[in-house]
Amino acid sequence: MGRKATVATCALNQWVLDFEGNTERILRSVEVAKAGGAKYRLGPELEICGYGCADHFYESDTLLHSFQALKVLLESPVTQDIICDVGMPVMHHNVRYNCRVLFLNRKILLIRPKMLMANSGVYREMRWFSPWNRPRHVEDYFLPRMIQEVTGQDTVPFGDCVLSTKDTCIGTEMCAELWNPDSPHIHMGRDGVEIFTNSSASHHELRKADQRVQLIRSATAKTGGIYLYANQRGCDGDRVYYDGCAMVAVNGDVVARGDQFSLDDVEVVTATLDLEDVRSYRGEHLQPAMKSETQAFLRVKVDFSLSTSNDVFLPTQQPLQWRFHTPEEEISLGPACWLWDYLRRSGQAGFLLPLSGGVDSSSTACIVHSMCTLVCAAVADGNLQVLEDVRRVVGDTSYNPQDPKELCGRVFTTCYMSSENSSEDTRSRARELAAQIGSTHLNFSIDAAVKGILGIFSAVTGNWPRFRARGGSHRENLALQNVQARVRMVLAYLFAQLSLWARGRPGGLLVLGSANVDESLTGYFTKYDCSSADINPIGGISKTDLRGFLRYCADRFQLSALDGILKAPPTAELEPLTDGQVSQTDEADMGMTYSELSVMGRLRKVSKCGPFSMFCKLIQAWKDVLSPAEVAQKVKRFFRMYSVNRHKMTTVTPSYHAESYSPDDNRFDLRPFLYDTRWRWQFKTIDDQCQWTKIPSGAASSAPGQNKNLANTSIEKNPGK
């Protein structure tokens, strides 16, 4: 009697609406799974059309093309003699559902709609899909004519049911259902389901992977059983990066896993598992709880086995130790993979970055260098898809990348755009880093362009603005800083479009941004400055994490130039120098440190704190270093800067999503962009609390930024980019 089941799960780098490419990758994964002896293949969520279709899910074309792709899969000889579990949208009774379609040998076995939707953070599934909210209920689904012609079936089961083979029982979970306190696997396990599957489109966030792994281990530790987890990988057309981690767990232990970050478009994880291990585990630990469900799951029977009759000598997977990446490694790998997908799918020939010699732009540069390292490693490992892509990007069909520094010179251009306010220190730091990573580096002055623009203004108005250090007003000072930053943006795009042309090469460059998540949160950057780019790989990463990342890069890639960059104080260098030295620093301008910003950012978004709640939490957290009045100052300053500058988020460069407190208005942090920036009721509540605790309120009410003349003025600074 067979007892050892061989199953496969995978991570696929799908692309929204790329039905041809997505179908090819699905077929390749099935082919690899069969070669490994698997009888069941699980794929990612909505893998046929791509998870990130967004409002394209409203279009009937998306449903039509998904069924056309399913027809190709059903007819392919590759999918014969293996149960295939694929994801696609399905409309049933005029309602759209996010579904799994399970089929075997040209017959659809069942369609299982998602029951618990992902509808927070970056997810908006309730906008396009309805949950199947009828547990254990199954209906007939009438197949489209094109599918009927292949399967010979008119209807198939649609709903909350499980699959019963000759040797085991398989139940389906989908992505967010695992994270729910009433997960389906609990009920399925108590009804005797032995194999749980989870098809996901789970995105990367720093420090998140361990949560996912612990949930899967916990699921099988509680109920016993085998858990297959499939996930999408890569950039499918949006800000998030799906980070793979396909895995198989048994009775609380992970026994097989794939990579979290990889340039492989198709990765298949195959495992052979002993079904008797599940039965023994349940018999000892869970016997009283088994079969306590009031309503059994409908079992769709299929004349097929995942095991063979003579498998006694077949080895099974043993528990493994999972090594999680450090946050610094995650920053090095995740955004680099995202950049590679974006570059190869955009049709462009490389990147251009305004490199200032500061922490942020240097971080972006190091991520590009890491990308080049990953590309060279993938080619060395025999990845033909990466080799084909890199040859297309550089326009050389015989190119074989071996040295990351040499590849960097082909696909990466950096430029230091100096002004009369720039120091020689930042110029030399930028030049040294560019030389060490291998980028093509440009160095030029923007003073002529700035003076030309100011000359136009002067000719029209008869006035010439002055810096505050030279007797000008606050408004003049801001305007003079912002014109420098915006001139840099115009020049960045000009050089991105024409620098390859000037070198006799075809193609254009994508402009990279380098504003971190904390600067976005408080608006400490100029609207439409040189961080207004095509994409921004660090826009969801805090300054604190970026500094740790640069320390990691200095050691990992032997980049000694980063030592000086890390020691230098963050500065925009937009105001006049004093005796040749920088006189302006970012943290002094903001009135708070970057580490304080990270704390307040998480309280605002993750802990859902308004001004008063944040004040109450911080007077405890910071009691050893700040008085309540000083905490009140910082909280008020934070919320004023946030609300005054919130409008900038409506134009923010699409940024790699990596941080749970990102203020990205486009998809993640849906809030107003026109506030009453005085926060009168909220700030009065803070002042009243200070009075009640006998803390003088004068200091709190005179917090930086409370000048009524600035109530509707954006605090615009270019943070050294």
XYZ file of C-alpha atoms in Angstrom:
721
model
C 0.000 0.000 0.000
C 1.385 3.420 -0.969
C 1.879 5.943 1.802
C 4.485 8.414 0.502
C 3.051 11.348 -1.441
C 5.236 13.465 -3.744
C 3.999 17.023 -4.158
C 5.333 20.267 -5.633
C 4.859 23.939 -4.922
C 6.450 26.859 -6.718
C 7.341 30.527 -6.930
C 6.651 32.153 -10.315
C 7.684 35.585 -11.561
C 4.394 36.450 -13.247
C 3.552 39.735 -14.981
C 0.111 41.318 -15.022
C -1.828 40.676 -18.242
C 1.106 38.777 -19.779
C -1.111 35.783 -20.483
C 1.350 34.213 -22.911
C 4.368 34.546 -20.628
C 2.396 33.561 -17.533
C 1.067 30.429 -19.244
C 4.555 29.453 -20.384
C 5.918 29.812 -16.851
C 3.056 27.718 -15.447
C 3.771 24.962 -17.954
C 7.490 25.059 -17.153
C 6.712 24.667 -13.456
C 4.458 21.672 -14.148
C 7.172 20.126 -16.278
C 9.756 20.532 -13.497
C 7.309 19.179 -10.908
C 6.642 16.061 -12.964
C 10.358 15.525 -13.514
C 10.694 15.481 -9.732
C 8.051 12.787 -9.448
C 5.284 15.055 -8.144
C 1.634 14.121 -8.566
C 0.282 17.462 -7.351
C 1.454 20.921 -8.429
C 0.447 24.122 -6.593
C 0.966 27.616 -8.063
C 0.678 31.236 -6.800
C -2.485 33.267 -6.386
C -4.095 34.526 -9.627
C -1.065 33.242 -11.532
C -2.787 33.069 -14.920
C -3.513 36.797 -15.208
C -1.099 38.116 -12.563
C -2.121 39.234 -9.091
C -1.701 42.997 -9.554
C -4.237 43.542 -12.369
C -6.135 45.998 -10.132
C -9.009 47.627 -12.047
C -8.294 45.412 -15.047
C -10.221 42.817 -13.036
C -13.331 44.835 -13.918
C -12.775 44.104 -17.588
C -14.459 41.113 -19.181
C -11.323 40.717 -21.298
C -9.356 39.660 -18.213
C -11.861 36.893 -17.493
C -11.945 35.840 -21.159
C -8.177 35.652 -21.554
C -7.855 33.748 -18.272
C -10.168 31.040 -19.577
C -8.320 31.018 -22.884
C -5.079 30.408 -20.983
C -6.771 27.713 -18.884
C -7.809 26.003 -22.129
C -4.163 25.948 -23.244
C -3.170 24.396 -19.914
C -5.906 21.761 -20.096
C -4.928 20.747 -23.612
C -1.187 20.630 -23.023
C 0.391 17.152 -22.743
C 2.616 18.626 -20.015
C -0.325 18.788 -17.586
C -1.372 15.171 -18.002
C -1.073 12.687 -15.117
C -0.594 15.359 -12.449
C -3.181 17.332 -10.480
C -2.659 20.992 -11.403
C -3.858 23.737 -9.069
C -3.882 27.152 -10.812
C -5.231 30.597 -9.886
C -7.497 32.875 -11.912
C -10.549 35.147 -11.582
C -13.924 33.482 -12.209
C -17.385 35.060 -12.481
C -20.195 32.982 -10.977
C -23.796 34.254 -10.967
C -22.469 37.661 -12.113
C -20.132 37.897 -9.116
C -16.330 37.936 -9.490
C -14.316 35.569 -7.300
C -10.600 35.002 -6.757
C -10.385 31.257 -7.426
C -8.304 28.118 -7.559
C -9.042 25.766 -10.419
C -7.954 22.151 -9.880
C -7.793 19.842 -12.894
C -6.444 16.457 -13.947
C -6.168 14.893 -17.384
C -8.346 17.470 -19.179
C -11.049 17.376 -16.488
C -11.758 20.178 -14.013
C -12.136 18.656 -10.556
C -13.355 21.703 -8.645
C -13.229 25.506 -8.442
C -12.583 26.873 -4.974
C -13.316 30.616 -4.445
C -11.438 32.650 -1.844
C -13.390 33.064 1.377
C -11.390 35.612 3.395
C -10.114 38.604 1.450
C -6.917 40.621 1.808
C -8.159 44.168 2.173
C -5.660 46.135 4.243
C -2.226 47.630 3.728
C -1.340 47.381 0.035
C -4.272 45.059 -0.705
C -7.694 46.021 -2.090
C -9.278 42.676 -2.974
C -12.780 43.728 -1.878
C -12.691 46.360 -4.614
C -12.634 43.676 -7.316
C -13.766 40.419 -5.723
C -16.433 39.151 -3.381
C -15.649 36.583 -0.698
C -17.344 33.198 -0.824
C -19.132 33.503 2.520
C -20.981 30.175 2.500
C -18.813 27.645 4.353
C -19.223 23.996 3.251
C -21.613 25.107 0.515
C -21.053 23.913 -3.064
C -22.893 24.834 -6.243
C -22.719 23.885 -9.908
C -20.605 26.146 -12.070
C -21.509 26.173 -15.750
C -18.300 26.124 -17.756
C -17.716 28.402 -20.765
C -18.232 26.686 -24.106
C -14.505 26.785 -24.939
C -13.746 24.766 -21.773
C -16.666 22.368 -22.303
C -15.204 21.460 -25.679
C -11.977 20.358 -23.988
C -13.288 18.691 -20.829
C -16.633 17.328 -21.997
C -18.117 18.734 -18.781
C -21.080 21.074 -18.560
C -20.758 21.865 -14.852
C -18.167 21.433 -12.100
C -18.299 21.879 -8.296
C -17.844 25.499 -7.176
C -17.480 26.369 -3.510
C -15.970 25.326 -0.191
C -15.080 21.687 -0.773
C -12.027 19.421 -0.661
C -10.420 16.898 -2.975
C -10.329 13.223 -2.029
C -7.813 11.048 -3.886
C -7.419 7.300 -3.456
C -4.778 7.778 -0.780
C -5.346 11.164 0.930
C -7.489 14.308 1.167
C -6.431 17.789 -0.002
C -7.895 21.129 1.118
C -7.300 24.646 -0.189
C -6.412 27.875 1.588
C -5.616 31.131 -0.164
C -3.142 33.753 1.042
C -4.934 35.892 3.655
C -6.937 32.911 4.905
C -3.773 31.652 6.613
C -3.453 34.941 8.545
C -7.058 34.832 9.796
C -7.851 33.655 13.347
C -10.515 31.332 11.902
C -8.370 29.842 9.144
C -9.976 27.136 6.976
C -7.134 24.702 7.695
C -8.380 24.379 11.293
C -11.790 23.104 10.187
C -10.414 21.033 7.338
C -7.878 19.370 9.611
C -10.540 18.395 12.128
C -12.505 16.832 9.272
C -9.588 14.639 8.231
C -7.964 16.708 5.480
C -4.281 15.739 5.445
C -2.739 18.118 2.897
C -3.367 21.860 3.013
C -2.370 24.116 0.124
C -1.936 27.872 0.162
C -1.542 29.912 -3.018
C -0.341 33.418 -2.180
C 0.700 36.753 -3.581
C 2.470 37.872 -0.431
C 4.701 40.927 -0.731
C 8.038 41.657 0.870
C 8.314 43.910 3.861
C 11.371 44.182 6.041
C 11.276 41.722 8.948
C 8.090 40.017 7.713
C 9.315 36.610 6.482
C 9.501 35.054 9.919
C 5.806 35.816 10.541
C 4.845 33.876 7.429
C 7.028 30.890 8.314
C 5.795 30.778 11.902
C 2.153 30.868 10.765
C 2.721 27.875 8.498
C 4.626 25.943 11.124
C 1.924 26.746 13.671
C -0.846 25.649 11.296
C 0.610 22.153 11.012
C 1.699 21.987 14.659
C -1.877 22.640 15.799
C -3.766 20.315 13.497
C -1.059 18.090 12.104
C -0.799 17.684 8.373
C 1.207 18.694 5.334
C 1.198 22.345 4.263
C 2.201 23.478 0.760
C 2.847 27.194 0.317
C 3.228 28.788 -3.130
C 3.954 32.454 -3.708
C 4.466 34.861 -6.539
C 7.945 36.312 -7.002
C 9.202 39.552 -8.494
C 7.680 42.822 -9.667
C 4.489 42.116 -11.580
C 3.977 45.769 -12.498
C 3.617 47.741 -9.276
C 5.426 48.974 -6.171
C 5.550 45.713 -4.274
C 8.005 42.852 -4.653
C 6.655 39.340 -4.089
C 9.367 37.408 -2.325
C 8.798 33.757 -3.072
C 9.675 31.520 -0.101
C 7.739 28.545 -1.482
C 7.843 25.869 1.195
C 6.493 22.584 2.518
C 5.854 21.946 6.226
C 4.831 18.786 8.096
C 3.580 18.563 11.670
C 5.189 21.857 12.701
C 8.481 21.491 10.819
C 9.550 23.061 7.512
C 11.014 20.254 5.397
C 11.546 21.986 2.022
C 11.878 25.595 0.929
C 12.724 27.837 -1.982
C 14.603 31.128 -2.093
C 13.165 34.380 -0.820
C 15.031 36.529 -3.354
C 16.055 35.179 -6.734
C 16.179 36.140 -10.404
C 14.777 32.740 -11.442
C 11.402 33.151 -13.149
C 10.378 29.610 -12.218
C 11.336 27.835 -9.013
C 9.777 24.515 -8.050
C 10.062 22.913 -4.613
C 9.316 19.183 -4.650
C 8.935 17.044 -1.528
C 8.161 13.418 -0.759
C 6.263 12.993 2.510
C 4.965 10.065 4.522
C 1.209 10.304 5.033
C 1.481 7.978 8.018
C 3.489 10.669 9.834
C 0.380 12.872 9.728
C -1.889 10.087 10.930
C 0.444 9.134 13.770
C 0.796 12.774 14.874
C -2.941 13.285 14.965
C -3.549 9.984 16.658
C -1.378 11.013 19.591
C -2.032 14.749 19.873
C -5.435 15.493 18.376
C -7.640 12.429 18.654
C -10.362 14.011 20.862
C -10.636 17.066 18.557
C -10.884 15.155 15.285
C -14.256 14.944 13.545
C -15.843 17.530 15.820
C -17.045 19.686 12.934
C -20.817 20.020 12.845
C -20.866 19.896 9.043
C -18.481 17.841 6.958
C -16.769 19.153 3.848
C -18.039 17.851 0.545
C -15.369 15.548 -0.840
C -14.840 15.595 -4.573
C -13.580 12.112 -5.313
C -10.926 11.543 -7.955
C -9.574 8.212 -9.159
C -5.927 9.164 -8.696
C -3.134 8.687 -6.157
C -0.295 10.909 -5.009
C 1.661 7.824 -3.936
C 2.716 4.622 -5.668
C 2.154 1.058 -4.560
C 5.855 0.335 -4.030
C 7.443 3.317 -2.309
C 9.012 1.753 0.756
C 12.532 2.732 -0.337
C 11.553 6.275 -1.403
C 13.343 8.801 0.884
C 11.273 11.501 2.563
C 12.149 15.109 3.421
C 13.551 15.820 6.884
C 13.132 19.025 8.962
C 15.456 21.881 8.060
C 16.631 25.001 9.861
C 15.394 28.233 8.291
C 17.922 31.045 8.143
C 16.241 34.408 7.889
C 17.925 37.305 6.122
C 18.968 40.295 8.206
C 17.217 43.596 7.347
C 20.443 44.760 5.693
C 20.493 41.667 3.481
C 16.812 42.147 2.660
C 17.492 45.719 1.480
C 20.409 44.463 -0.586
C 18.345 41.729 -2.263
C 14.665 42.707 -2.460
C 14.912 46.158 -4.099
C 17.719 44.842 -6.344
C 15.492 42.069 -7.703
C 12.644 44.583 -8.093
C 14.910 46.939 -10.063
C 15.998 44.105 -12.358
C 12.409 43.140 -13.155
C 11.521 46.773 -13.762
C 14.530 47.339 -16.028
C 14.147 44.230 -18.166
C 10.393 44.690 -18.586
C 10.502 48.446 -19.233
C 12.513 48.175 -22.441
C 15.039 50.745 -21.191
C 18.815 50.433 -21.334
C 19.761 51.219 -17.750
C 19.466 53.673 -14.858
C 20.534 57.231 -14.116
C 20.943 58.459 -10.549
C 21.723 61.953 -9.221
C 24.475 60.932 -6.774
C 25.029 63.524 -4.061
C 27.503 61.746 -1.828
C 24.900 61.392 0.949
C 23.432 58.295 2.604
C 20.242 58.115 0.541
C 21.561 58.409 -3.001
C 24.505 56.196 -2.029
C 22.028 53.562 -0.835
C 20.265 53.622 -4.201
C 23.650 53.283 -5.937
C 24.571 50.293 -3.772
C 21.260 48.598 -4.562
C 22.020 48.913 -8.293
C 25.472 47.442 -7.653
C 23.829 44.581 -5.758
C 21.503 44.059 -8.742
C 24.511 43.749 -11.056
C 26.068 41.241 -8.638
C 22.877 39.135 -8.688
C 22.722 39.245 -12.501
C 26.318 38.068 -12.875
C 25.762 35.291 -10.329
C 22.594 34.130 -12.120
C 24.394 34.011 -15.473
C 27.262 32.071 -13.890
C 24.683 29.580 -12.560
C 23.394 29.014 -16.083
C 20.214 31.102 -15.980
C 19.544 31.544 -19.709
C 16.588 33.885 -19.166
C 18.747 36.363 -17.250
C 21.466 36.116 -19.924
C 18.919 36.811 -22.670
C 17.495 39.757 -20.714
C 20.851 41.375 -19.944
C 21.948 41.077 -23.566
C 18.770 42.825 -24.648
C 19.258 45.593 -22.057
C 22.852 46.369 -23.119
C 22.125 45.850 -26.825
C 24.807 43.201 -27.348
C 23.744 39.687 -28.363
C 27.182 38.236 -27.580
C 27.610 39.860 -24.163
C 28.404 37.574 -21.224
C 28.451 39.507 -17.909
C 31.011 38.238 -15.442
C 32.120 41.265 -13.412
C 29.444 43.289 -11.542
C 31.573 46.425 -11.752
C 31.897 46.115 -15.539
C 28.151 45.470 -15.907
C 27.464 48.487 -13.700
C 29.406 50.654 -16.138
C 27.140 49.523 -18.969
C 23.746 49.953 -17.279
C 24.296 52.625 -14.620
C 25.070 56.330 -14.996
C 25.576 58.561 -11.952
C 25.906 62.329 -11.937
C 26.983 64.859 -9.332
C 25.219 68.148 -10.059
C 27.070 70.782 -8.084
C 26.059 74.311 -7.216
C 27.862 77.181 -5.519
C 26.563 75.705 -2.240
C 28.123 72.264 -2.783
C 31.173 71.220 -0.834
C 34.264 69.475 -2.137
C 33.676 66.720 0.439
C 30.400 65.539 -1.100
C 31.793 65.883 -4.622
C 34.771 63.647 -3.811
C 32.620 61.120 -1.903
C 30.282 60.738 -4.868
C 33.202 60.384 -7.286
C 34.926 57.784 -5.099
C 31.793 55.657 -4.660
C 31.052 55.767 -8.406
C 34.580 54.572 -9.132
C 34.287 51.680 -6.683
C 30.945 50.376 -7.968
C 31.889 51.021 -11.606
C 29.148 53.414 -12.721
C 29.662 55.853 -15.577
C 30.036 59.081 -13.593
C 29.330 62.651 -14.710
C 30.221 65.825 -12.835
C 28.855 69.223 -13.822
C 27.623 72.523 -12.382
C 24.011 73.732 -12.375
C 24.854 77.345 -11.459
C 24.356 78.694 -14.979
C 20.880 77.140 -15.206
C 19.886 78.435 -11.751
C 21.066 81.959 -12.554
C 19.277 81.853 -15.891
C 15.971 80.992 -14.223
C 16.426 83.643 -11.546
C 17.327 86.105 -14.291
C 13.967 85.494 -15.953
C 12.205 86.062 -12.635
C 14.182 89.254 -12.046
C 13.456 90.569 -15.539
C 9.717 90.124 -14.945
C 9.466 91.333 -11.322
C 12.507 93.567 -10.879
C 13.468 91.589 -7.743
C 16.316 89.202 -7.068
C 15.760 86.833 -4.105
C 18.468 86.353 -1.467
C 19.388 83.550 0.914
C 18.542 84.046 4.577
C 22.276 84.036 5.328
C 22.571 87.085 3.080
C 19.634 89.024 4.507
C 16.765 87.351 2.667
C 13.433 86.232 4.105
C 12.318 82.678 4.906
C 10.262 82.591 1.706
C 13.201 83.747 -0.431
C 15.431 81.175 1.229
C 13.037 78.315 0.454
C 12.555 79.425 -3.140
C 16.295 79.582 -3.779
C 16.773 76.093 -2.371
C 13.876 74.664 -4.359
C 14.954 76.098 -7.698
C 18.278 74.266 -7.360
C 16.517 70.984 -6.629
C 14.054 71.370 -9.502
C 16.764 72.302 -11.978
C 18.470 69.051 -11.032
C 15.302 67.122 -11.848
C 15.083 68.673 -15.331
C 18.744 67.952 -16.011
C 18.444 64.385 -14.686
C 15.708 63.612 -17.206
C 17.619 65.338 -20.005
C 20.719 63.257 -19.363
C 18.618 60.102 -18.924
C 17.138 60.598 -22.385
C 20.279 61.665 -24.231
C 23.441 60.475 -22.454
C 23.469 57.097 -24.243
C 22.750 58.878 -27.533
C 25.758 61.132 -26.890
C 27.867 57.991 -26.445
C 26.608 56.473 -29.678
C 24.405 53.879 -27.961
C 20.674 53.292 -28.431
C 18.036 53.539 -25.717
C 17.246 55.681 -22.692
C 17.733 55.435 -18.945
C 15.282 55.205 -16.071
C 15.782 57.971 -13.504
C 16.163 56.599 -9.984
C 14.996 58.456 -6.897
C 16.497 58.459 -3.419
C 14.054 59.964 -0.918
C 13.663 57.677 2.101
C 10.416 56.858 3.890
C 11.038 59.298 6.764
C 11.536 62.267 4.433
C 8.365 61.328 2.582
C 6.520 61.093 5.885
C 7.372 64.650 6.910
C 7.643 66.137 3.421
C 11.282 67.034 3.935
C 12.018 67.217 0.246
C 11.231 69.554 -2.618
C 8.164 68.750 -4.664
C 9.368 67.868 -8.182
C 13.042 67.816 -7.239
C 15.686 65.333 -8.362
C 14.009 62.668 -6.218
C 10.986 62.978 -8.517
C 12.102 60.050 -10.605
C 10.724 57.125 -12.568
C 11.072 54.702 -9.641
C 12.547 54.849 -6.155
C 14.028 51.685 -4.609
C 14.464 53.199 -1.123
C 11.202 55.153 -0.815
C 9.827 52.628 1.663
C 12.959 52.294 3.810
C 13.884 54.327 6.881
C 17.059 56.370 7.225
C 18.084 54.214 10.180
C 17.835 51.020 8.138
C 19.655 52.623 5.214
C 22.624 53.498 7.402
C 22.776 49.881 8.563
C 22.520 48.780 4.941
C 25.499 50.934 3.921
C 27.583 49.492 6.732
C 26.682 46.044 5.414
C 27.613 47.053 1.832
C 30.940 48.481 2.930
C 31.866 45.035 4.191
C 29.989 42.852 1.685
C 31.166 44.661 -1.471
C 34.395 46.176 -0.106
C 33.246 49.765 -0.706
C 35.519 51.887 1.461
C 33.959 55.101 0.112
C 30.912 54.407 2.266
C 32.895 55.016 5.456
C 33.129 58.744 4.785
C 29.515 58.922 3.638
C 28.317 57.350 6.889
C 30.373 59.720 9.022
C 29.105 62.876 7.315
C 26.022 64.649 8.790
C 22.925 64.479 6.515
C 22.646 67.774 4.623
C 20.899 69.107 1.548
C 23.715 71.547 0.685
C 21.195 74.029 -0.662
C 22.220 77.002 1.473
C 25.501 78.959 1.308
C 28.586 77.397 2.885
C 30.249 79.022 5.892
C 34.004 79.244 5.402
C 33.724 76.417 2.904
C 31.891 74.188 5.392
C 28.288 72.987 5.501
C 26.109 75.190 7.697
C 22.771 73.417 7.271
C 21.846 69.902 8.456
C 18.673 67.914 7.861
C 17.942 66.961 11.467
C 18.351 70.550 12.670
C 15.928 71.736 9.974
C 13.368 69.060 10.859
C 13.643 69.549 14.610
C 13.929 65.803 15.202
C 16.313 62.976 14.474
C 15.733 60.287 11.871
C 15.473 57.641 14.586
C 12.742 59.678 16.283
C 10.969 59.978 12.940
C 10.903 56.205 12.542
C 9.289 55.790 15.954
C 6.635 58.437 15.280
C 6.011 57.084 11.785
C 5.212 53.622 13.122
C 2.950 55.060 15.811
C 1.033 57.100 13.226
C 0.455 54.278 10.724
C 0.958 50.912 12.400
C -0.398 51.818 15.865
C -3.055 54.175 14.421
C -2.118 57.069 16.726
C -3.387 60.600 16.402
C -1.434 63.450 18.025
C -2.734 62.909 21.566
C -2.334 59.115 21.532
C 1.185 59.500 20.192
C 1.994 61.994 22.940
C 0.680 59.606 25.603
C 2.815 56.742 24.311
C 5.981 58.781 23.847
C 5.999 60.396 27.291
C 6.498 56.847 28.571
C 8.848 55.616 25.846
C 11.077 58.705 25.973
C 10.745 59.567 29.658
C 14.456 58.949 30.285
C 15.624 61.461 27.665
C 12.818 64.008 27.160
C 10.393 65.843 29.415
C 6.661 65.756 28.609
C 6.906 69.328 27.306
C 9.741 68.336 24.961
C 7.767 65.323 23.770
C 4.809 67.605 23.108
C 7.066 69.854 21.029
C 8.245 66.998 18.871
C 4.773 65.482 18.389
C 3.331 68.826 17.349
C 6.246 69.487 15.045
C 5.851 66.043 13.481
C 2.130 66.412 12.775
C 2.510 69.936 11.454
C 5.226 68.879 9.022
C 3.235 65.791 8.032
C 0.010 67.690 7.354
C 1.599 70.749 5.710
C 3.436 68.510 3.266
C 0.929 65.685 2.784
C 0.054 67.031 -0.682
C 3.489 65.940 -1.884
C 2.441 62.299 -1.520
C 0.022 62.706 -4.425
C 3.035 63.111 -6.709
C 5.518 60.848 -4.963
C 7.709 58.677 -7.193
C 6.524 55.030 -7.266
C 8.648 53.499 -4.520
C 9.610 49.986 -3.536
C 7.284 49.039 -0.679
C 9.329 47.820 2.273
C 8.134 49.557 5.425
C 4.900 49.156 7.389
C 4.625 52.902 8.123
C 5.108 54.161 4.554
C 3.085 57.331 3.796
C 2.699 56.415 0.083
C -0.628 57.903 -0.960
C -0.912 55.947 -4.194
C -1.934 52.534 -2.846
C -1.007 52.194 0.807
C -1.726 55.186 3.063
C -5.111 56.502 1.978
C -5.577 59.789 3.827
C -6.409 63.418 2.995
C -3.806 65.716 1.484
C -5.455 68.968 2.608
C -5.483 69.290 6.386
C -6.184 71.991 8.918
C -2.519 72.105 9.813
C -3.174 73.821 13.135
C -4.642 70.618 14.685
C -6.349 72.890 17.194
C -8.489 70.382 19.112
C -5.783 67.701 19.128
C -2.972 69.987 20.219
C -5.163 71.596 22.916
C -5.767 68.133 24.334
C -2.015 67.649 24.590
C -1.626 71.055 26.257
C -4.417 70.241 28.729
C -2.649 67.013 29.628
C 0.583 68.916 30.234
C -1.318 71.351 32.504
C -2.918 68.486 34.399
C 0.490 66.966 35.104
C 1.718 70.440 36.188
C 4.061 70.685 33.203
C 4.341 74.250 31.878
C 2.457 74.392 28.585
C 4.367 77.386 27.243
C 7.208 75.313 25.892
C 4.836 72.899 24.229
C 2.742 75.604 22.604
C 5.803 77.330 21.175
C 7.023 74.270 19.350
C 9.036 74.841 16.180
C 6.799 75.438 13.214
C 3.921 77.093 15.141
C 4.459 80.405 13.342
C 1.030 81.381 11.995
C 2.617 82.918 8.944
C 3.728 79.425 7.913
C 0.373 77.721 8.465
C -0.126 76.961 4.792
C 3.472 76.929 3.612
C 5.096 73.664 2.537
C 8.392 72.939 4.228
C 10.331 72.065 1.101
C 13.901 70.924 1.310
C 15.972 68.701 -0.882
C 17.650 66.260 1.525
C 21.013 66.039 -0.174
C 19.920 64.458 -3.453
